[in-house]
Amino acid sequence: MVATVRNGPLIGLSVQILLLAAVAGTVGLGAAGWFTGLAYGLVLCLALSRGLHQVARGLGPADRVTLTRAVLIGAVFALVADELAGRPVPVGLLTTLAAVALSLDAVDGYVARRTGTESAFGARFDMEIDSVLVAVLSLHVAPVVGPWVLILGAMRYVFLVAGWALPWLRGPLPPRYWRKVVAAALGVVLLVVTSRLLPSTVGGLLALAVLVLQLESFGRDVAWRWRYRASTPPAPLVTAPTEAAGPRWRAWWRRVPATLAVLLVLAALTVPRQPSQLVPAALLRIPLEGLALAAVLLAVPARVRRPMAALTGTLLGLLVVVTAADLGFHSSLDRPVDLALDWRLLDEAFTFVSASVGRTAAIAASVGAGLLVGALLTATTWAVLRLSRLLTGHPDSARRVLAGLVALWLVAAATGVRIVPALPVADATTTDLVRAHAAQVQARLQDSASFANRVNIDPYRLVPDDQLLTALEGKDVLVAFVESYGRDVVQEPEFAAVEAVLEEGQRELSAAGFGTRSAFLTSPTAGGGSWLAHATLLSGLWIDNNQRHQTLLASDRTPLGAAFQRAGWRTVGVMPAVNQPWPEGAFYGYERFYDEYSLGYQGPRFGFAPMPDQYTLSAFHQRELAGADRRPVMAELALVSSHSPWTHLPRLVDWDALGDGRGFHDASERSSATQPRIGYRRSIEYALGALISYLQRYGDDDLVLIVVGDHQPAPVITGPDASRDVPVHLVTRDPAVLAQIAGWGWPDGLRPVPDAPVWRMDEFRDRFLTAFSPTLAPPPPVAGPPR
């Protein structure tokens, strides 16, 4: 008998899977259909197993007929789910399956009577399967008849839910033939509407008629139970509680911790690593690691089970922390966290939060993050321990459930079924996470040695000083990095106002005698990490992580600033966001360095930016370019007004009224934090407007201005998987300078056209030095690792 109890539901699940495979092989079955059919089959298997164990019996002849009906309804359910997901399904097949299932409703009753196997269990099984068929068919016909038809399928379940809250509704009902007539009428009418044999209007009227009959039938049952509520004891839903068991709500409450533990472990193992996939449906997957964990906890000896569960829970919590870090990095930097190198960014993150909202808030956020990590580790450890108790407390049930889930996982893996694109139901996310980060650490170790060998291979280090940059003799050369100035902002229709700024600026600069050329460079970073882009452009090496950056700073390579210094220029670095010692200036060859404190600004902060770009340009000009008797200047300027969070932005003021910057108290605007794209657009408009205005005010025949974006903004602005291209512009009044870059193929204009050339950012230094050092032959290409 025990074998019959176990095997009957499992045989039903197996037949359900085979039927779904047959449907998929003939008419096709989408991801929604596969998942719905498999989930229905598993729920049917578990519920049937539970019911059979409660009555201590196996499936009788009539029960097998009902199980056949249930399996057919599973295929109908799968087809309807596909249809609701937007996939066309064959109405003929769906109608045939539903018709056979409905016809067998008469057969199972006949078999039960002829074999003398009528039972309360069989009647309940038959009734629940009838209810499922009505609910599924009502879902199918709702788009044709109207959403109100869902009431037909939902009424039975509303009645059950009401019984949980009102015990008198759970009392027994007297036999009534009319109840069976109404149930049969429901199935027949919904089947007719499903077949599309009648016009939708006629089908709707028939459905409305059976709705009236259904309301009358349920209403009569409710009235009967109300009338005899005092004299009729409530019928239990599952088992009859004893006095010692206490109220039913306590029994349900005792199940809450185990349920929470299962859900927490499931969420920890299935939460996606990409923000675009972070939807509730992503958790509807079967994690392979969860199945393995359950199997191990069931198999290990009792003496080691608890410490193993505690260790596993802690490790699971750490993996959740890594997954959360991946989500955060993808959202802000469009890449996963680098476990080997990104620890330094904790300090950068604290600096950003402190500069944006204050040091107190940054400290509070840091403490909160630490407490959250501790709470997460505690929660996952508790969840695995509680799961271990649940499994070992019900070993037979646990093994049956585990066997069913393994079967589902194998079928889902073989079919590749998906509910969320790129996330298969047969999930192995945690294994992929560990493998990816292990490979990442290994790659960093290998890259450390290879990049250290390459960084000092620099043909320009041996070039005589008097042969460098001779075509720029007497020119002031400014390299201005504009924070978060990416390709999207000059091409997406939503940012048309930025394009208008560039086009109007082009007209004004042309009228003032300036020539402009524009193109694109591909940045090594996105969303943040500006120093990596600066290092890449100035050094001619692809610097896409902090390990390479530190190796570069310790080398004797010749960055662009050092080349200008060797050629006789006064070299200057202007970094208004730097508020601590900056030893990098020595590597870049800067003789003079201006940080936040040395620029003399006394006005308001603008989020992360300590001062507006217009003030930075003015302060630099007054200190370095205003004098008549001086050497030509090469300067790197970091313009940071377009740095996130884009909530407090400056406005342009008259250059003569800048003073020490206090006038910006009255020249600012606020942008909503809930609309970052608007604030971002306005910040880029301001930064470009400040540069154009600076050229109009101070530009002369000896000025060469190179404007380049450091990186694209965060994915919250660009969306996922955006390109890493940034605009680059060269502006000058001297036609000879433009002639030197004629071979670059950069089109005329301040707004780069969509088909403008795209270089990697590490190509710029060599191309620039070659173009403006005409006596030098182009250096040979240096082989090295890919970017």
PDB file of N, CA and C in Angstrom, residues 155-225:
ATOM      1  N   MET A 155     -14.844  31.589  -8.142  1.00  0.00           N
ATOM      2  CA  MET A 155     -15.830  31.530  -7.069  1.00  0.00           C
ATOM      3  C   MET A 155     -15.551  30.394  -6.090  1.00  0.00           C
ATOM      4  N   ARG A 156     -15.162  29.235  -6.588  1.00  0.00           N
ATOM      5  CA  ARG A 156     -14.867  28.109  -5.700  1.00  0.00           C
ATOM      6  C   ARG A 156     -13.753  28.455  -4.723  1.00  0.00           C
ATOM      7  N   TYR A 157     -12.705  29.149  -5.215  1.00  0.00           N
ATOM      8  CA  TYR A 157     -11.553  29.453  -4.363  1.00  0.00           C
ATOM      9  C   TYR A 157     -11.860  30.599  -3.407  1.00  0.00           C
ATOM     10  N   VAL A 158     -12.707  31.527  -3.822  1.00  0.00           N
ATOM     11  CA  VAL A 158     -13.164  32.567  -2.896  1.00  0.00           C
ATOM     12  C   VAL A 158     -13.940  31.925  -1.749  1.00  0.00           C
ATOM     13  N   PHE A 159     -14.757  30.925  -2.070  1.00  0.00           N
ATOM     14  CA  PHE A 159     -15.530  30.205  -1.059  1.00  0.00           C
ATOM     15  C   PHE A 159     -14.593  29.510  -0.069  1.00  0.00           C
ATOM     16  N   LEU A 160     -13.512  28.900  -0.572  1.00  0.00           N
ATOM     17  CA  LEU A 160     -12.551  28.240   0.312  1.00  0.00           C
ATOM     18  C   LEU A 160     -11.840  29.241   1.219  1.00  0.00           C
ATOM     19  N   VAL A 161     -11.404  30.349   0.644  1.00  0.00           N
ATOM     20  CA  VAL A 161     -10.707  31.365   1.432  1.00  0.00           C
ATOM     21  C   VAL A 161     -11.634  31.931   2.506  1.00  0.00           C
ATOM     22  N   ALA A 162     -12.888  32.137   2.143  1.00  0.00           N
ATOM     23  CA  ALA A 162     -13.848  32.633   3.135  1.00  0.00           C
ATOM     24  C   ALA A 162     -14.011  31.637   4.273  1.00  0.00           C
ATOM     25  N   GLY A 163     -13.904  30.340   3.970  1.00  0.00           N
ATOM     26  CA  GLY A 163     -14.016  29.328   5.006  1.00  0.00           C
ATOM     27  C   GLY A 163     -12.894  29.377   6.015  1.00  0.00           C
ATOM     28  N   TRP A 164     -11.719  29.827   5.594  1.00  0.00           N
ATOM     29  CA  TRP A 164     -10.608  29.968   6.545  1.00  0.00           C
ATOM     30  C   TRP A 164     -10.907  31.046   7.587  1.00  0.00           C
ATOM     31  N   ALA A 165     -11.574  32.099   7.153  1.00  0.00           N
ATOM     32  CA  ALA A 165     -11.876  33.205   8.073  1.00  0.00           C
ATOM     33  C   ALA A 165     -13.176  32.971   8.851  1.00  0.00           C
ATOM     34  N   LEU A 166     -14.136  32.246   8.245  1.00  0.00           N
ATOM     35  CA  LEU A 166     -15.435  32.028   8.863  1.00  0.00           C
ATOM     36  C   LEU A 166     -15.649  30.531   9.050  1.00  0.00           C
ATOM     37  N   PRO A 167     -15.383  29.995  10.241  1.00  0.00           N
ATOM     38  CA  PRO A 167     -15.459  28.538  10.447  1.00  0.00           C
ATOM     39  C   PRO A 167     -16.817  27.937  10.080  1.00  0.00           C
ATOM     40  N   TRP A 168     -17.907  28.659  10.249  1.00  0.00           N
ATOM     41  CA  TRP A 168     -19.222  28.083   9.958  1.00  0.00           C
ATOM     42  C   TRP A 168     -19.398  27.764   8.478  1.00  0.00           C
ATOM     43  N   LEU A 169     -18.584  28.393   7.597  1.00  0.00           N
ATOM     44  CA  LEU A 169     -18.667  28.083   6.173  1.00  0.00           C
ATOM     45  C   LEU A 169     -18.013  26.743   5.836  1.00  0.00           C
ATOM     46  N   ARG A 170     -17.270  26.176   6.807  1.00  0.00           N
ATOM     47  CA  ARG A 170     -16.598  24.910   6.538  1.00  0.00           C
ATOM     48  C   ARG A 170     -17.434  23.705   6.934  1.00  0.00           C
ATOM     49  N   GLY A 171     -18.660  23.909   7.335  1.00  0.00           N
ATOM     50  CA  GLY A 171     -19.505  22.792   7.731  1.00  0.00           C
ATOM     51  C   GLY A 171     -19.891  21.916   6.547  1.00  0.00           C
ATOM     52  N   PRO A 172     -20.308  20.669   6.801  1.00  0.00           N
ATOM     53  CA  PRO A 172     -20.704  19.755   5.724  1.00  0.00           C
ATOM     54  C   PRO A 172     -21.995  20.209   5.053  1.00  0.00           C
ATOM     55  N   LEU A 173     -22.142  19.827   3.784  1.00  0.00           N
ATOM     56  CA  LEU A 173     -23.328  20.177   3.011  1.00  0.00           C
ATOM     57  C   LEU A 173     -24.126  18.912   2.696  1.00  0.00           C
ATOM     58  N   PRO A 174     -25.428  19.030   2.666  1.00  0.00           N
ATOM     59  CA  PRO A 174     -26.245  17.859   2.283  1.00  0.00           C
ATOM     60  C   PRO A 174     -26.095  17.589   0.791  1.00  0.00           C
ATOM     61  N   PRO A 175     -26.186  16.340   0.358  1.00  0.00           N
ATOM     62  CA  PRO A 175     -26.113  16.033  -1.073  1.00  0.00           C
ATOM     63  C   PRO A 175     -27.219  16.773  -1.829  1.00  0.00           C
ATOM     64  N   ARG A 176     -26.867  17.284  -3.002  1.00  0.00           N
ATOM     65  CA  ARG A 176     -27.863  18.006  -3.805  1.00  0.00           C
ATOM     66  C   ARG A 176     -27.515  17.810  -5.276  1.00  0.00           C
ATOM     67  N   TYR A 177     -28.422  17.232  -6.041  1.00  0.00           N
ATOM     68  CA  TYR A 177     -28.170  16.920  -7.438  1.00  0.00           C
ATOM     69  C   TYR A 177     -27.974  18.189  -8.266  1.00  0.00           C
ATOM     70  N   TRP A 178     -28.659  19.274  -7.887  1.00  0.00           N
ATOM     71  CA  TRP A 178     -28.587  20.521  -8.646  1.00  0.00           C
ATOM     72  C   TRP A 178     -27.157  21.067  -8.684  1.00  0.00           C
ATOM     73  N   ARG A 179     -26.394  20.816  -7.618  1.00  0.00           N
ATOM     74  CA  ARG A 179     -25.011  21.276  -7.564  1.00  0.00           C
ATOM     75  C   ARG A 179     -24.190  20.637  -8.693  1.00  0.00           C
ATOM     76  N   LYS A 180     -24.443  19.341  -8.962  1.00  0.00           N
ATOM     77  CA  LYS A 180     -23.731  18.655 -10.043  1.00  0.00           C
ATOM     78  C   LYS A 180     -24.164  19.183 -11.414  1.00  0.00           C
ATOM     79  N   VAL A 181     -25.458  19.519 -11.535  1.00  0.00           N
ATOM     80  CA  VAL A 181     -25.950  20.062 -12.805  1.00  0.00           C
ATOM     81  C   VAL A 181     -25.263  21.381 -13.125  1.00  0.00           C
ATOM     82  N   VAL A 182     -25.160  22.253 -12.135  1.00  0.00           N
ATOM     83  CA  VAL A 182     -24.519  23.553 -12.345  1.00  0.00           C
ATOM     84  C   VAL A 182     -23.045  23.378 -12.711  1.00  0.00           C
ATOM     85  N   ALA A 183     -22.347  22.452 -12.019  1.00  0.00           N
ATOM     86  CA  ALA A 183     -20.933  22.209 -12.328  1.00  0.00           C
ATOM     87  C   ALA A 183     -20.763  21.716 -13.757  1.00  0.00           C
ATOM     88  N   ALA A 184     -21.656  20.793 -14.200  1.00  0.00           N
ATOM     89  CA  ALA A 184     -21.572  20.297 -15.571  1.00  0.00           C
ATOM     90  C   ALA A 184     -21.861  21.410 -16.571  1.00  0.00           C
ATOM     91  N   ALA A 185     -22.859  22.244 -16.251  1.00  0.00           N
ATOM     92  CA  ALA A 185     -23.188  23.351 -17.152  1.00  0.00           C
ATOM     93  C   ALA A 185     -22.019  24.318 -17.289  1.00  0.00           C
ATOM     94  N   LEU A 186     -21.330  24.590 -16.193  1.00  0.00           N
ATOM     95  CA  LEU A 186     -20.144  25.458 -16.239  1.00  0.00           C
ATOM     96  C   LEU A 186     -19.115  24.929 -17.224  1.00  0.00           C
ATOM     97  N   GLY A 187     -18.773  23.646 -17.077  1.00  0.00           N
ATOM     98  CA  GLY A 187     -17.763  23.061 -17.954  1.00  0.00           C
ATOM     99  C   GLY A 187     -18.181  23.072 -19.394  1.00  0.00           C
ATOM    100  N   VAL A 188     -19.455  22.710 -19.685  1.00  0.00           N
ATOM    101  CA  VAL A 188     -19.922  22.634 -21.069  1.00  0.00           C
ATOM    102  C   VAL A 188     -19.922  24.012 -21.726  1.00  0.00           C
ATOM    103  N   VAL A 189     -20.435  25.022 -21.026  1.00  0.00           N
ATOM    104  CA  VAL A 189     -20.495  26.368 -21.602  1.00  0.00           C
ATOM    105  C   VAL A 189     -19.093  26.906 -21.873  1.00  0.00           C
ATOM    106  N   LEU A 190     -18.196  26.750 -20.917  1.00  0.00           N
ATOM    107  CA  LEU A 190     -16.829  27.235 -21.133  1.00  0.00           C
ATOM    108  C   LEU A 190     -16.153  26.477 -22.269  1.00  0.00           C
ATOM    109  N   LEU A 191     -16.447  25.199 -22.416  1.00  0.00           N
ATOM    110  CA  LEU A 191     -15.882  24.430 -23.521  1.00  0.00           C
ATOM    111  C   LEU A 191     -16.418  24.931 -24.861  1.00  0.00           C
ATOM    112  N   VAL A 192     -17.719  25.231 -24.916  1.00  0.00           N
ATOM    113  CA  VAL A 192     -18.305  25.751 -26.153  1.00  0.00           C
ATOM    114  C   VAL A 192     -17.686  27.100 -26.523  1.00  0.00           C
ATOM    115  N   VAL A 193     -17.522  27.968 -25.532  1.00  0.00           N
ATOM    116  CA  VAL A 193     -16.898  29.266 -25.809  1.00  0.00           C
ATOM    117  C   VAL A 193     -15.445  29.070 -26.245  1.00  0.00           C
ATOM    118  N   THR A 194     -14.759  28.113 -25.632  1.00  0.00           N
ATOM    119  CA  THR A 194     -13.374  27.829 -26.003  1.00  0.00           C
ATOM    120  C   THR A 194     -13.261  27.389 -27.446  1.00  0.00           C
ATOM    121  N   SER A 195     -14.221  26.609 -27.922  1.00  0.00           N
ATOM    122  CA  SER A 195     -14.150  26.067 -29.289  1.00  0.00           C
ATOM    123  C   SER A 195     -14.360  27.125 -30.354  1.00  0.00           C
ATOM    124  N   ARG A 196     -14.856  28.289 -29.990  1.00  0.00           N
ATOM    125  CA  ARG A 196     -15.139  29.376 -30.934  1.00  0.00           C
ATOM    126  C   ARG A 196     -16.210  28.988 -31.958  1.00  0.00           C
ATOM    127  N   LEU A 197     -17.070  28.008 -31.599  1.00  0.00           N
ATOM    128  CA  LEU A 197     -18.125  27.598 -32.527  1.00  0.00           C
ATOM    129  C   LEU A 197     -19.250  28.617 -32.587  1.00  0.00           C
ATOM    130  N   LEU A 198     -19.417  29.391 -31.535  1.00  0.00           N
ATOM    131  CA  LEU A 198     -20.476  30.387 -31.480  1.00  0.00           C
ATOM    132  C   LEU A 198     -19.870  31.784 -31.493  1.00  0.00           C
ATOM    133  N   PRO A 199     -20.586  32.781 -31.953  1.00  0.00           N
ATOM    134  CA  PRO A 199     -20.098  34.171 -31.860  1.00  0.00           C
ATOM    135  C   PRO A 199     -19.802  34.538 -30.414  1.00  0.00           C
ATOM    136  N   SER A 200     -18.873  35.439 -30.243  1.00  0.00           N
ATOM    137  CA  SER A 200     -18.455  35.813 -28.895  1.00  0.00           C
ATOM    138  C   SER A 200     -19.610  36.394 -28.083  1.00  0.00           C
ATOM    139  N   THR A 201     -20.541  37.089 -28.754  1.00  0.00           N
ATOM    140  CA  THR A 201     -21.683  37.663 -28.031  1.00  0.00           C
ATOM    141  C   THR A 201     -22.568  36.566 -27.457  1.00  0.00           C
ATOM    142  N   VAL A 202     -22.832  35.537 -28.281  1.00  0.00           N
ATOM    143  CA  VAL A 202     -23.652  34.422 -27.805  1.00  0.00           C
ATOM    144  C   VAL A 202     -22.941  33.677 -26.684  1.00  0.00           C
ATOM    145  N   GLY A 203     -21.616  33.462 -26.866  1.00  0.00           N
ATOM    146  CA  GLY A 203     -20.844  32.806 -25.816  1.00  0.00           C
ATOM    147  C   GLY A 203     -20.868  33.597 -24.525  1.00  0.00           C
ATOM    148  N   GLY A 204     -20.813  34.905 -24.619  1.00  0.00           N
ATOM    149  CA  GLY A 204     -20.876  35.739 -23.427  1.00  0.00           C
ATOM    150  C   GLY A 204     -22.213  35.622 -22.714  1.00  0.00           C
ATOM    151  N   LEU A 205     -23.315  35.565 -23.496  1.00  0.00           N
ATOM    152  CA  LEU A 205     -24.630  35.422 -22.879  1.00  0.00           C
ATOM    153  C   LEU A 205     -24.765  34.076 -22.172  1.00  0.00           C
ATOM    154  N   LEU A 206     -24.227  33.003 -22.789  1.00  0.00           N
ATOM    155  CA  LEU A 206     -24.275  31.698 -22.140  1.00  0.00           C
ATOM    156  C   LEU A 206     -23.456  31.706 -20.839  1.00  0.00           C
ATOM    157  N   ALA A 207     -22.287  32.331 -20.904  1.00  0.00           N
ATOM    158  CA  ALA A 207     -21.456  32.402 -19.701  1.00  0.00           C
ATOM    159  C   ALA A 207     -22.150  33.197 -18.608  1.00  0.00           C
ATOM    160  N   LEU A 208     -22.849  34.260 -18.996  1.00  0.00           N
ATOM    161  CA  LEU A 208     -23.583  35.051 -18.015  1.00  0.00           C
ATOM    162  C   LEU A 208     -24.705  34.236 -17.383  1.00  0.00           C
ATOM    163  N   ALA A 209     -25.335  33.395 -18.202  1.00  0.00           N
ATOM    164  CA  ALA A 209     -26.420  32.563 -17.681  1.00  0.00           C
ATOM    165  C   ALA A 209     -25.904  31.571 -16.643  1.00  0.00           C
ATOM    166  N   VAL A 210     -24.775  30.895 -16.948  1.00  0.00           N
ATOM    167  CA  VAL A 210     -24.268  29.934 -15.969  1.00  0.00           C
ATOM    168  C   VAL A 210     -23.699  30.648 -14.749  1.00  0.00           C
ATOM    169  N   LEU A 211     -23.278  31.903 -14.903  1.00  0.00           N
ATOM    170  CA  LEU A 211     -22.838  32.662 -13.737  1.00  0.00           C
ATOM    171  C   LEU A 211     -24.004  32.864 -12.775  1.00  0.00           C
ATOM    172  N   VAL A 212     -25.181  33.163 -13.342  1.00  0.00           N
ATOM    173  CA  VAL A 212     -26.370  33.327 -12.490  1.00  0.00           C
ATOM    174  C   VAL A 212     -26.671  32.017 -11.764  1.00  0.00           C
ATOM    175  N   LEU A 213     -26.586  30.888 -12.493  1.00  0.00           N
ATOM    176  CA  LEU A 213     -26.830  29.589 -11.868  1.00  0.00           C
ATOM    177  C   LEU A 213     -25.797  29.309 -10.775  1.00  0.00           C
ATOM    178  N   GLN A 214     -24.547  29.656 -11.044  1.00  0.00           N
ATOM    179  CA  GLN A 214     -23.482  29.414 -10.063  1.00  0.00           C
ATOM    180  C   GLN A 214     -23.703  30.251  -8.808  1.00  0.00           C
ATOM    181  N   LEU A 215     -24.079  31.513  -8.997  1.00  0.00           N
ATOM    182  CA  LEU A 215     -24.335  32.373  -7.838  1.00  0.00           C
ATOM    183  C   LEU A 215     -25.494  31.828  -7.014  1.00  0.00           C
ATOM    184  N   GLU A 216     -26.530  31.326  -7.697  1.00  0.00           N
ATOM    185  CA  GLU A 216     -27.668  30.763  -6.978  1.00  0.00           C
ATOM    186  C   GLU A 216     -27.263  29.522  -6.196  1.00  0.00           C
ATOM    187  N   SER A 217     -26.421  28.667  -6.809  1.00  0.00           N
ATOM    188  CA  SER A 217     -26.015  27.433  -6.145  1.00  0.00           C
ATOM    189  C   SER A 217     -25.143  27.720  -4.923  1.00  0.00           C
ATOM    190  N   PHE A 218     -24.137  28.574  -5.096  1.00  0.00           N
ATOM    191  CA  PHE A 218     -23.278  28.922  -3.963  1.00  0.00           C
ATOM    192  C   PHE A 218     -24.062  29.675  -2.892  1.00  0.00           C
ATOM    193  N   GLY A 219     -24.959  30.542  -3.331  1.00  0.00           N
ATOM    194  CA  GLY A 219     -25.760  31.289  -2.371  1.00  0.00           C
ATOM    195  C   GLY A 219     -26.621  30.381  -1.515  1.00  0.00           C
ATOM    196  N   ARG A 220     -27.196  29.338  -2.146  1.00  0.00           N
ATOM    197  CA  ARG A 220     -28.023  28.396  -1.381  1.00  0.00           C
ATOM    198  C   ARG A 220     -27.170  27.641  -0.360  1.00  0.00           C
ATOM    199  N   ASP A 221     -25.945  27.260  -0.758  1.00  0.00           N
ATOM    200  CA  ASP A 221     -25.068  26.551   0.180  1.00  0.00           C
ATOM    201  C   ASP A 221     -24.676  27.444   1.349  1.00  0.00           C
ATOM    202  N   VAL A 222     -24.363  28.701   1.054  1.00  0.00           N
ATOM    203  CA  VAL A 222     -23.997  29.635   2.126  1.00  0.00           C
ATOM    204  C   VAL A 222     -25.170  29.833   3.078  1.00  0.00           C
ATOM    205  N   ALA A 223     -26.379  29.987   2.512  1.00  0.00           N
ATOM    206  CA  ALA A 223     -27.554  30.198   3.361  1.00  0.00           C
ATOM    207  C   ALA A 223     -27.809  28.981   4.245  1.00  0.00           C
ATOM    208  N   TRP A 224     -27.620  27.764   3.686  1.00  0.00           N
ATOM    209  CA  TRP A 224     -27.848  26.550   4.483  1.00  0.00           C
ATOM    210  C   TRP A 224     -26.858  26.470   5.636  1.00  0.00           C
ATOM    211  N   ARG A 225     -25.591  26.766   5.366  1.00  0.00           N
ATOM    212  CA  ARG A 225     -24.582  26.697   6.425  1.00  0.00           C
ATOM    213  C   ARG A 225     -24.830  27.775   7.485  1.00  0.00           C
TER     214      ARG A 225
END
